DNA sequence: ACCGTGACGGCAATCGTTTTCCTAGTTTCC
DNA sequence: GGAAACTAGGAAAACGATTGCCGTCACGGT
């Protein structure tokens, strides 16, 4: 199992095939005018030496590396993964590779990564993060295009692709209305999170369009199941009746669901329940399975990557682009057919 | 906001500083013998042009790229992330960057990535995956060192770093024995998963050392909460009493917990409960919080990366290395102090 | 006045590929 | 039979950075 085979160079290939380096290069890249027999001979030699052209040397000429950098603002997590996968997907199709850099919420670390990526001559960068908050641009006047995905840049001229959270919240409310609920409560994450505020506001707005309002002010807390359970206590102690709860996350929804059941309220008969994020772990384990809003992060990542590719090819798409959310209906808002 | 600044080359820097290219290079890298004033002048020019040396061109000389490739066998997921982060951590300290490639369980795709990484002249590769099963080596006689992390290579000569699942299972059983439980049931994942078999076998073995055995044969099923709930039905219908359940995953444990409570059994008073994976989402939301076995995936990733670095520097560590698991005690096995 | 010796920097080779230009042959056509 | 028109493939100049080798000063000692 000797791992010591040196990397073959095109000179090795040329020597084995009995041609000059230039000719070997042409043979392998389909350039120039060569006899088919020569081409084959070179290809065979390359195969035999398992030759792979040195991408670094190659990019010296083309000026392109077919590589993009991906920087996470905070840490690689549940939200960045799908974005990452979507991006990887779209870029892979364009034969590009991805450099992954985990910023860990440390600006020094982040700047270090930006420099590293630039020195590696990436063709572009994608910046992502765990929260949808706007953030300071990663650099000014960078020599390569940058796209912000999920998170957005504070500079409105930068290209950002963000989930349409307001639209998602509206869809949630519309769905509850469609299944006949009108007395809706809202339990969500901390008020200092942009996501919590935006979703709450959009929900209220959508209700207002039908002349309705939330049965109580939104309950801001954490994103956890524990908070969901606590919130039910608050709701039940309050004086307003409710027939649906729109939750800011699936974890909250699950907590709400468990607590409602413990309190003797049936889901969905007595209270319809809808979450946010469409996280399979929660939606499937919930009893009953949870209706939720899917951010389509993979699609978002793909879309961001496509915009980056376009920008690399000279057609940037500056500005903020909202990526639509999808409603996924399960039994927490509708009874299964018998 | 012009993004059009070309990348400065060292020739630009040299011209601006009024020296030759070679001298500029020496100035920036602290080589040769130059007047301090000259050095400063060059550095200033470089700063002014925000010059970053082209890593590709540079590696042409050094033969090293300070880059490693990371390939996931299946998909990037809950298990690969911490491994990835740990690796990124250890490599970042060595000033190396990580190329991420998502294999998606497709051998073609995987081989394509191996070729890409080789052409990019990575200094080494890390292979990881979602399951601990052994897999076919990613290639034979590769010109760079490879380390398998979490997943292991079927070739015993390859370097693999895997969690010590058997050790973890033993720790779980030991803990249950330590808190006075002797009638232990085991609910775990599908029997065709290596992890499920290994953990079950190790648990039985550890019990046997104390002259005990599981109250019933291990219940193999899925890794989900739903299965955990179903399994409780089976256990309660069976004729053997039990005072503890060791679960193959935290999700199973949570399902078991919910179902036990619904059946009127108290955790931990009547039944102590321990999970596996120490997944915060589950352990924290569980009522009561769940004792679990932590695979220390981040440590494992770090360790794998360190072995890779060592191998790159000429000191490989062939063979299979077991990374220890940790017991994390919470209230599902011990009452809180009053 | 001459030589030796550092100090300072320039020159050019080198890394692996691509690409442009050019030179031999071979056809083809009148 | 000779010139034009191709064809196949070689030679060499890029690309950007590093580095060993050398030339050129200035200075000090004899």
XYZ file of C-alpha atoms (C1' of nucleotides) in Angstrom:
736
model
C 0.000 0.000 0.000
C 2.842 2.410 -0.711
C 1.352 5.866 -0.819
C 4.508 7.292 -2.190
C 3.761 7.599 -5.899
C 4.752 11.085 -6.940
C 2.239 13.135 -8.871
C 2.834 12.648 -12.576
C 3.391 15.828 -14.586
C 2.464 16.438 -18.148
C 6.177 16.137 -18.957
C 6.075 12.543 -17.737
C 3.083 11.889 -19.917
C 4.704 13.525 -22.920
C 7.879 11.507 -22.451
C 5.968 8.248 -22.177
C 3.931 9.039 -25.260
C 7.006 10.238 -27.140
C 5.719 13.739 -27.872
C 6.452 17.235 -26.636
C 4.687 18.746 -23.619
C 2.802 21.158 -25.781
C 1.480 18.364 -27.922
C 0.524 16.364 -24.869
C -1.426 19.306 -23.535
C -3.243 19.723 -26.822
C -4.022 16.039 -26.992
C -5.554 16.003 -23.559
C -7.554 19.173 -24.001
C -8.758 18.573 -27.516
C -6.937 21.581 -28.907
C -4.689 21.971 -31.920
C -4.640 19.622 -34.851
C -3.274 16.197 -34.026
C -3.626 12.788 -35.509
C -6.204 10.701 -33.731
C -3.579 8.052 -33.164
C -1.326 10.549 -31.371
C -4.172 11.742 -29.227
C -4.926 8.194 -28.190
C -1.308 7.480 -27.423
C -1.131 10.499 -25.120
C -4.410 9.671 -23.441
C -3.217 6.162 -22.827
C 0.016 7.430 -21.306
C -1.939 9.800 -19.061
C -4.194 6.980 -17.932
C -1.257 4.765 -17.232
C 0.392 7.375 -15.007
C -2.987 8.429 -13.550
C -2.129 11.931 -14.561
C -4.297 14.764 -13.278
C -3.370 18.226 -14.451
C -2.204 20.480 -11.637
C -5.099 22.854 -11.151
C -2.879 25.513 -9.629
C -0.572 25.660 -12.592
C -3.511 25.606 -14.908
C -5.279 28.489 -13.235
C -2.108 30.500 -13.605
C -3.154 30.838 -17.213
C -6.877 30.856 -17.222
C -7.049 33.234 -14.291
C -9.877 31.118 -12.946
C -9.708 28.520 -10.222
C -13.198 27.035 -10.500
C -13.405 27.311 -6.779
C -15.590 29.361 -4.491
C -15.235 30.084 -0.816
C -18.067 29.666 1.621
C -17.838 31.543 4.895
C -20.224 31.026 7.755
C -20.710 34.063 9.933
C -21.298 32.048 13.049
C -20.968 28.333 13.170
C -21.886 25.534 10.815
C -25.293 24.442 11.954
C -28.736 23.239 11.191
C -29.492 26.164 8.921
C -26.199 26.513 7.133
C -26.035 22.867 6.121
C -28.936 22.836 3.692
C -27.764 26.141 2.276
C -24.324 24.652 1.908
C -25.695 21.548 0.254
C -27.799 23.499 -2.173
C -24.839 25.664 -3.062
C -22.557 22.684 -3.408
C -25.126 21.154 -5.676
C -25.439 24.102 -8.009
C -21.693 24.714 -8.054
C -20.832 21.076 -8.533
C -22.877 21.134 -11.699
C -20.618 23.964 -12.861
C -17.601 21.841 -11.989
C -16.647 24.114 -9.147
C -15.397 23.153 -5.724
C -16.176 24.711 -2.397
C -13.766 25.915 0.268
C -15.478 25.834 3.607
C -14.565 28.323 6.321
C -16.195 28.443 9.708
C -16.200 32.001 10.970
C -17.388 31.210 14.522
C -18.679 34.686 15.098
C -15.140 35.970 15.282
C -14.423 38.933 12.986
C -10.671 38.375 13.165
C -11.069 34.796 12.110
C -13.417 35.879 9.379
C -11.044 38.454 7.954
C -8.271 35.916 8.045
C -10.433 33.589 5.980
C -11.266 36.298 3.499
C -7.567 36.891 2.947
C -6.882 33.187 2.636
C -9.638 32.779 0.095
C -8.418 35.728 -1.895
C -4.887 34.409 -1.919
C -6.274 31.132 -3.168
C -7.888 33.143 -5.912
C -11.409 31.840 -5.456
C -13.720 32.956 -8.222
C -16.311 34.138 -5.719
C -17.614 33.813 -2.185
C -20.833 32.892 -0.445
C -21.456 34.163 3.048
C -23.996 32.443 5.223
C -25.004 32.211 8.866
C -27.415 30.900 11.421
C -29.645 33.920 11.667
C -31.372 36.044 9.077
C -30.170 39.306 10.609
C -28.345 41.706 8.292
C -24.621 41.812 8.893
C -21.753 44.101 7.984
C -20.378 43.391 4.506
C -17.484 41.001 4.575
C -15.225 43.460 2.824
C -15.330 46.494 0.585
C -14.224 46.526 -3.026
C -13.312 42.880 -3.076
C -11.864 41.701 -6.360
C -14.393 38.871 -6.575
C -18.182 38.742 -6.382
C -19.849 37.900 -3.078
C -23.343 36.574 -2.429
C -24.948 36.487 0.995
C -27.238 33.522 1.562
C -29.799 33.218 4.362
C -28.089 36.026 6.221
C -28.046 39.344 4.371
C -25.588 42.181 3.950
C -26.225 45.524 5.543
C -25.161 47.134 2.280
C -28.259 47.091 0.071
C -26.065 47.094 -3.009
C -24.698 43.655 -2.166
C -26.430 40.556 -3.446
C -28.332 38.761 -0.693
C -30.701 35.824 -0.959
C -32.912 35.519 2.079
C -35.952 33.445 2.974
C -39.230 35.267 2.632
C -40.113 34.881 6.267
C -42.924 37.382 6.133
C -44.442 35.503 3.220
C -44.066 32.266 5.144
C -45.839 33.685 8.160
C -48.624 34.909 5.927
C -48.986 31.460 4.417
C -49.218 29.973 7.885
C -51.987 32.334 8.889
C -53.789 31.839 5.604
C -53.734 28.113 6.123
C -55.201 28.429 9.607
C -57.911 30.689 8.252
C -58.562 28.217 5.462
C -59.203 25.425 7.947
C -61.660 27.654 9.727
C -59.669 28.996 12.659
C -60.003 32.633 13.628
C -58.798 32.865 17.202
C -55.093 32.511 16.698
C -52.284 32.812 19.242
C -48.612 33.287 18.362
C -45.701 31.848 20.342
C -42.243 32.619 19.071
C -38.547 33.217 19.783
C -36.795 36.124 21.451
C -37.915 39.575 20.397
C -34.377 40.654 19.678
C -34.244 38.119 16.865
C -35.127 39.632 13.559
C -36.904 36.439 12.513
C -39.231 36.524 15.496
C -40.199 40.127 14.926
C -40.716 39.791 11.182
C -42.849 36.672 11.457
C -44.977 38.105 14.226
C -45.553 41.337 12.348
C -46.456 39.551 9.118
C -48.894 37.278 10.936
C -50.636 40.233 12.543
C -50.751 42.041 9.238
C -52.306 39.110 7.422
C -54.958 38.751 10.107
C -55.699 42.447 9.909
C -56.437 42.067 6.213
C -59.341 39.851 7.252
C -60.357 42.191 10.002
C -58.926 39.913 12.655
C -56.131 40.085 15.151
C -54.149 37.743 17.367
C -56.083 36.713 20.459
C -53.225 38.051 22.555
C -49.969 39.868 21.909
C -47.269 37.567 20.519
C -45.484 35.604 23.216
C -41.756 36.165 22.721
C -39.420 33.767 24.510
C -36.880 31.246 23.227
C -36.832 28.871 20.282
C -37.023 25.745 22.448
C -39.551 23.109 23.358
C -39.256 24.136 26.968
C -40.464 27.618 26.101
C -43.305 26.137 24.067
C -44.478 24.229 27.097
C -44.224 27.257 29.347
C -46.090 29.399 26.862
C -49.068 27.070 26.953
C -49.274 27.699 30.669
C -49.438 31.408 29.985
C -52.037 31.005 27.262
C -54.296 28.804 29.356
C -54.035 31.138 32.314
C -55.027 34.072 30.100
C -58.669 34.903 29.596
C -58.785 34.642 25.811
C -59.912 31.420 24.169
C -57.957 30.237 21.131
C -58.486 27.607 18.478
C -55.061 27.724 16.821
C -51.450 28.442 17.673
C -48.935 29.646 15.129
C -45.455 28.926 16.452
C -42.199 30.583 15.471
C -40.351 27.277 15.279
C -41.085 23.581 15.146
C -39.433 23.094 18.488
C -41.743 25.607 20.101
C -44.681 23.958 18.355
C -43.739 20.593 19.669
C -43.500 21.927 23.201
C -46.870 23.574 22.758
C -48.318 20.334 21.436
C -47.080 18.259 24.371
C -48.322 20.790 26.902
C -51.737 21.102 25.237
C -52.163 17.346 25.285
C -51.136 17.243 28.928
C -53.783 19.906 29.590
C -56.449 17.892 27.861
C -56.768 19.897 24.685
C -56.833 17.876 21.499
C -54.713 18.786 18.460
C -56.096 19.559 15.929
C -59.730 19.167 17.048
C -59.584 21.796 19.784
C -56.477 23.640 18.725
C -54.794 23.627 15.323
C -51.037 23.914 15.439
C -48.513 25.099 12.901
C -44.754 25.382 13.244
C -41.952 26.985 11.270
C -38.798 25.531 9.668
C -40.217 22.146 8.721
C -37.514 20.295 10.597
C -38.244 16.628 10.028
C -37.001 15.542 13.433
C -39.698 17.628 15.068
C -42.516 17.417 12.567
C -42.391 13.642 12.410
C -42.017 12.938 16.096
C -44.771 15.337 17.077
C -48.096 13.791 17.987
C -49.840 14.396 15.658
C -47.317 15.158 12.891
C -46.799 18.851 12.571
C -47.853 21.201 9.798
C -45.028 23.628 9.151
C -43.500 26.267 6.907
C -40.469 25.130 4.952
C -37.814 27.746 4.253
C -36.525 25.715 1.319
C -32.978 26.395 2.394
C -31.557 24.011 -0.121
C -33.323 25.853 -2.897
C -32.120 29.088 -1.398
C -28.539 27.861 -1.375
C -28.872 26.700 -4.943
C -30.308 29.997 -5.990
C -27.535 31.899 -4.224
C -24.932 29.769 -5.943
C -26.554 30.373 -9.298
C -26.461 34.092 -8.739
C -22.835 33.813 -7.775
C -22.052 31.903 -10.948
C -23.859 34.530 -12.962
C -21.923 37.273 -11.212
C -18.663 35.479 -11.903
C -19.640 35.403 -15.538
C -20.255 39.101 -15.504
C -23.969 39.379 -14.758
C -24.371 40.322 -11.114
C -27.784 40.516 -9.426
C -27.363 43.237 -6.840
C -29.918 43.696 -4.087
C -31.962 41.619 -1.739
C -33.774 38.622 -3.160
C -36.541 36.968 -1.166
C -36.779 33.219 -1.606
C -40.327 31.905 -1.143
C -41.321 29.555 1.684
C -43.582 26.557 1.300
C -46.458 25.349 3.421
C -46.279 21.676 4.330
C -49.555 20.377 5.647
C -49.695 17.528 8.158
C -52.178 16.380 10.745
C -51.740 19.075 13.336
C -54.019 21.311 11.301
C -56.144 18.796 9.455
C -57.634 15.491 10.510
C -56.498 12.561 8.399
C -59.171 11.157 6.120
C -60.806 8.210 7.832
C -18.771 49.809 -5.156
C -16.679 48.736 -8.113
C -15.796 45.110 -7.656
C -13.530 45.266 -10.601
C -10.134 45.764 -9.007
C -7.795 43.270 -10.573
C -5.707 41.113 -8.309
C -2.358 42.783 -7.766
C 0.686 40.703 -8.652
C 4.049 40.877 -7.050
C 5.260 42.648 -10.171
C 2.848 45.495 -9.429
C 4.173 45.689 -5.908
C 7.772 45.641 -7.083
C 7.090 48.401 -9.605
C 5.389 50.582 -7.028
C 8.219 50.089 -4.561
C 10.830 50.603 -7.235
C 12.582 47.265 -6.813
C 12.809 44.037 -8.778
C 10.292 41.206 -8.403
C 12.805 39.012 -6.659
C 13.611 41.664 -4.150
C 9.946 42.281 -3.489
C 9.455 38.603 -2.806
C 12.363 38.525 -0.400
C 11.120 41.619 1.349
C 7.691 40.141 1.926
C 8.940 36.746 3.028
C 11.783 37.895 5.212
C 14.426 36.205 3.048
C 17.705 37.516 1.642
C 19.541 40.486 3.035
C 17.785 43.773 2.463
C 17.913 47.152 4.104
C 15.140 47.603 6.581
C 14.068 50.686 4.694
C 13.646 48.699 1.469
C 11.648 46.055 3.243
C 9.323 48.681 4.643
C 8.892 50.318 1.275
C 7.861 47.022 -0.300
C 5.533 46.143 2.540
C 3.877 49.509 2.229
C 3.405 49.028 -1.504
C 1.896 45.610 -0.903
C -0.490 47.003 1.670
C -1.493 49.797 -0.634
C -2.383 47.389 -3.437
C -3.848 44.877 -0.969
C -1.562 42.321 -2.462
C -2.078 38.673 -1.546
C 0.381 36.220 -3.044
C -1.260 33.800 -5.463
C -1.335 30.541 -3.547
C -1.441 28.486 -6.731
C 1.724 29.986 -8.106
C 3.378 29.670 -4.759
C 2.517 26.013 -4.341
C 4.086 25.362 -7.714
C 7.396 25.741 -5.902
C 6.776 24.415 -2.466
C 4.886 21.398 -3.747
C 2.414 21.950 -0.930
C -0.984 23.569 -1.094
C -1.838 23.754 2.597
C -5.211 22.410 1.706
C -6.963 19.181 2.550
C -10.041 17.634 1.035
C -12.914 16.339 3.099
C -15.245 13.839 1.482
C -18.467 12.676 3.035
C -19.483 9.185 2.045
C -23.164 9.922 2.286
C -24.523 13.330 2.971
C -23.476 16.168 5.218
C -25.482 15.680 8.356
C -25.782 15.717 12.057
C -22.802 13.457 12.556
C -20.462 14.796 9.931
C -20.774 18.403 11.060
C -19.033 18.086 14.408
C -16.371 15.934 12.805
C -15.978 18.570 10.151
C -15.779 21.323 12.724
C -13.199 19.517 14.790
C -11.126 18.863 11.712
C -11.469 22.423 10.513
C -10.343 23.522 13.927
C -7.203 21.413 14.040
C -6.323 22.188 10.435
C -6.999 25.883 10.761
C -4.387 25.985 13.496
C -1.973 24.526 10.953
C -3.011 27.268 8.517
C -4.672 24.781 6.235
C -7.963 25.146 4.415
C -10.627 22.553 3.814
C -12.258 21.586 0.535
C -15.650 20.139 1.234
C -17.143 17.477 -1.033
C -20.494 15.873 -0.502
C -20.414 12.316 -1.811
C -24.171 11.634 -1.480
C -23.685 7.912 -1.392
C -22.827 7.948 -5.067
C -19.557 6.173 -5.908
C -19.294 7.931 -9.253
C -19.632 11.294 -7.629
C -17.137 10.264 -5.017
C -14.526 9.189 -7.526
C -15.042 12.405 -9.393
C -14.302 14.294 -6.207
C -11.197 12.268 -5.505
C -9.887 13.185 -8.925
C -10.769 16.816 -8.451
C -9.027 16.928 -5.113
C -5.954 15.258 -6.521
C -5.806 17.688 -9.387
C -6.033 20.485 -6.872
C -3.053 18.847 -5.218
C -4.511 18.667 -1.730
C -1.950 17.642 0.847
C -4.283 14.993 2.248
C -7.874 13.843 2.570
C -10.337 13.065 5.315
C -13.223 10.748 4.594
C -16.254 10.781 6.815
C -19.859 9.658 6.798
C -23.096 9.249 8.673
C -22.635 5.695 9.824
C -19.797 3.911 11.536
C -19.857 1.004 9.117
C -16.569 0.116 7.417
C -16.472 1.172 3.785
C -14.338 0.368 0.766
C -11.157 2.469 0.634
C -11.586 5.598 -1.375
C -8.738 4.670 -3.656
C -5.636 2.524 -3.802
C -2.120 3.893 -3.863
C -3.180 7.479 -3.666
C -0.318 9.960 -3.785
C -1.517 11.676 -0.601
C -2.370 10.397 2.869
C -5.994 9.657 3.746
C -7.639 9.439 7.156
C -11.102 8.013 7.726
C -13.051 9.709 10.493
C -16.178 8.302 12.165
C -16.619 5.892 9.303
C -13.744 3.437 8.862
C -11.937 1.892 5.934
C -12.344 -1.775 5.162
C -8.590 -1.942 4.623
C -7.085 -2.394 8.101
C -3.874 -0.785 6.904
C -5.627 2.548 6.375
C -5.827 5.065 9.177
C -9.323 5.249 10.676
C -10.498 7.132 13.744
C -13.791 5.772 15.028
C -15.863 6.311 18.143
C -15.467 3.614 20.761
C -19.111 2.643 20.671
C -18.587 -0.544 22.593
C -16.826 1.402 25.311
C -19.676 3.901 25.332
C -22.265 1.173 25.733
C -20.258 -0.295 28.599
C -20.145 3.093 30.289
C -23.904 3.376 29.943
C -24.480 0.007 31.573
C -21.936 0.719 34.284
C -23.728 3.934 35.112
C -27.079 2.173 35.382
C -25.511 -0.450 37.651
C -23.923 2.325 39.697
C -27.303 3.916 40.352
C -28.605 0.569 41.516
C -30.477 -0.759 38.505
C -30.128 -4.381 37.512
C -33.131 -5.158 35.360
C -32.142 -3.412 32.179
C -33.886 -3.395 28.801
C -32.290 -2.278 25.552
C -34.101 -0.530 22.711
C -32.058 0.351 19.677
C -31.848 0.914 15.937
C -32.062 -1.518 13.048
C -30.084 -4.709 13.430
C -28.415 -4.243 10.076
C -26.700 -1.138 11.440
C -23.278 -1.900 12.760
C -23.745 0.637 15.565
C -26.870 -1.074 16.843
C -25.231 -4.493 16.901
C -21.991 -3.335 18.509
C -23.708 -1.364 21.245
C -26.133 -4.167 22.045
C -23.355 -6.731 22.197
C -21.190 -4.564 24.424
C -24.066 -3.882 26.795
C -24.819 -7.600 27.137
C -21.154 -8.347 27.638
C -20.764 -5.776 30.390
C -23.837 -7.116 32.162
C -22.484 -10.635 31.894
C -19.348 -9.540 33.694
C -21.571 -8.882 36.703
C -23.472 -12.094 36.224
C -26.465 -10.269 34.803
C -28.223 -10.120 31.471
C -30.745 -7.944 29.680
C -34.298 -8.558 30.886
C -35.245 -9.323 27.305
C -33.447 -9.634 23.982
C -32.514 -6.227 22.526
C -35.377 -4.599 20.676
C -34.087 -3.666 17.256
C -36.172 -1.187 15.252
C -35.432 2.313 13.987
C -33.557 5.291 15.402
C -36.694 7.404 15.814
C -38.905 8.611 18.624
C -41.812 6.806 17.055
C -39.978 3.513 17.442
C -39.128 4.386 21.043
C -42.800 4.843 21.797
C -43.744 1.603 20.085
C -41.007 -0.265 21.906
C -42.470 0.725 25.273
C -45.685 -0.937 24.245
C -43.769 -4.118 23.546
C -41.857 -3.923 26.815
C -44.964 -3.341 28.913
C -46.807 -6.154 27.194
C -43.908 -8.513 27.921
C -43.778 -10.427 31.159
C -40.418 -9.123 32.419
C -40.249 -6.198 34.793
C -37.529 -3.609 34.183
C -36.110 -0.703 36.156
C -33.950 0.849 33.447
C -33.840 1.237 29.681
C -30.652 1.763 27.748
C -31.506 3.270 24.378
C -29.458 3.197 21.199
C -30.120 6.867 20.464
C -31.443 9.959 22.190
C -34.405 10.043 19.875
C -35.394 6.532 20.864
C -34.887 7.454 24.501
C -37.125 10.442 24.197
C -39.856 8.346 22.619
C -39.458 5.805 25.394
C -39.643 8.552 27.974
C -42.853 10.033 26.595
C -44.496 6.639 26.326
C -43.453 5.614 29.833
C -44.918 8.785 31.269
C -48.110 8.240 29.322
C -48.235 4.744 30.824
C -47.824 6.096 34.329
C -44.231 5.073 34.942
C -42.025 7.737 36.447
C -38.544 8.528 35.106
C -36.178 8.054 36.879
C -37.984 6.801 40.012
C -39.540 3.735 38.401
C -37.380 3.484 35.322
C -33.978 5.029 34.744
C -33.326 6.072 31.170
C -30.139 6.594 29.234
C -29.685 7.586 25.604
C -26.815 7.671 23.135
C -25.310 10.538 21.086
C -25.880 13.335 23.596
C -27.807 15.396 21.095
C -28.698 18.587 22.924
C -31.995 19.040 21.141
C -33.242 15.772 22.580
C -31.494 15.664 25.933
C -32.679 19.132 26.909
C -36.267 18.868 25.725
C -36.770 15.470 27.316
C -38.736 15.425 30.546
C -36.678 14.952 32.629
C -33.427 15.912 30.867
C -31.728 12.873 29.463
C -28.528 11.177 30.571
C -26.580 10.178 27.477
C -23.320 8.990 25.972
C -21.391 11.608 24.053
C -19.359 10.410 21.074
C -17.155 13.505 21.264
C -17.299 13.840 17.511
C -15.562 17.161 17.551
C -12.653 15.667 19.437
C -12.700 12.785 17.028
C -12.533 15.127 14.060
C -9.709 17.037 15.661
C -7.838 13.865 16.353
C -8.338 12.654 12.795
C -7.048 15.951 11.450
C -4.016 15.769 13.706
C -3.220 12.308 12.438
C -3.602 13.566 8.906
C -1.206 16.423 9.568
C 1.266 13.996 11.071
C 0.929 11.737 8.047
C 1.491 14.675 5.717
C 4.654 15.396 7.649
C 5.803 11.866 7.173
C 4.581 10.107 10.315
C 1.493 8.104 9.428
C -0.560 6.288 12.065
C -1.926 3.285 10.223
C -4.725 1.216 11.690
C -7.961 1.699 13.504
C -8.004 4.150 16.410
C -10.901 4.099 18.869
C -11.858 7.490 20.247
C -13.360 7.291 23.734
C -16.964 8.242 24.519
C -18.074 10.238 27.545
C -20.954 9.720 29.924
C -23.049 12.827 30.516
C -25.301 12.456 33.515
C -28.634 14.254 33.752
C -31.846 13.698 35.617
C -33.214 10.735 33.723
C -30.964 8.480 35.771
C -30.524 10.492 38.942
C -32.914 12.615 40.934
C -31.802 16.220 41.298
C -30.693 17.163 44.790
C -33.597 18.787 46.605
C 46.439 53.094 -4.755
C 44.881 48.391 -4.324
C 42.537 44.487 -2.636
C 39.222 42.154 0.363
C 34.767 42.014 2.323
C 30.089 42.741 3.416
C 25.753 44.530 2.239
C 22.320 45.093 -1.112
C 19.563 43.820 -5.030
C 19.110 42.414 -9.693
C 18.968 38.325 -12.996
C 17.360 34.194 -14.415
C 15.993 29.503 -13.648
C 12.282 26.951 -11.911
C 7.580 24.961 -10.821
C 3.461 22.682 -14.411
C 0.380 24.093 -18.067
C -1.455 26.431 -21.893
C -1.103 28.689 -26.123
C 0.881 31.135 -29.931
C 3.801 30.887 -33.492
C 6.508 28.412 -36.634
C 8.723 24.668 -39.307
C 8.906 20.673 -41.684
C 6.487 17.447 -44.434
C 2.689 16.031 -47.483
C -1.008 16.976 -50.727
C -3.194 19.204 -54.238
C -3.732 21.687 -58.277
C -2.538 23.952 -62.430
C 7.211 19.937 -61.786
C 6.581 23.772 -58.895
C 3.907 26.628 -55.894
C 0.139 26.921 -52.767
C -2.366 24.923 -49.091
C -2.669 21.998 -45.473
C -1.380 19.078 -41.547
C 1.075 17.493 -37.551
C 3.690 18.587 -33.953
C 7.728 21.060 -31.846
C 9.808 25.378 -29.499
C 9.206 28.896 -26.548
C 6.827 32.496 -24.207
C 3.691 33.381 -21.018
C 1.206 32.881 -15.973
C 3.002 34.470 -10.611
C 6.037 33.609 -7.235
C 10.515 31.894 -5.087
C 15.431 31.426 -4.682
C 20.292 30.570 -5.756
C 23.781 32.972 -7.815
C 26.235 37.096 -9.127
C 27.503 41.828 -9.867
C 28.173 46.265 -7.846
C 28.840 49.359 -4.674
C 31.126 51.459 -0.388
C 34.224 50.996 3.038
C 38.261 49.676 5.625
C 42.889 48.003 5.956
C 47.629 47.770 4.214
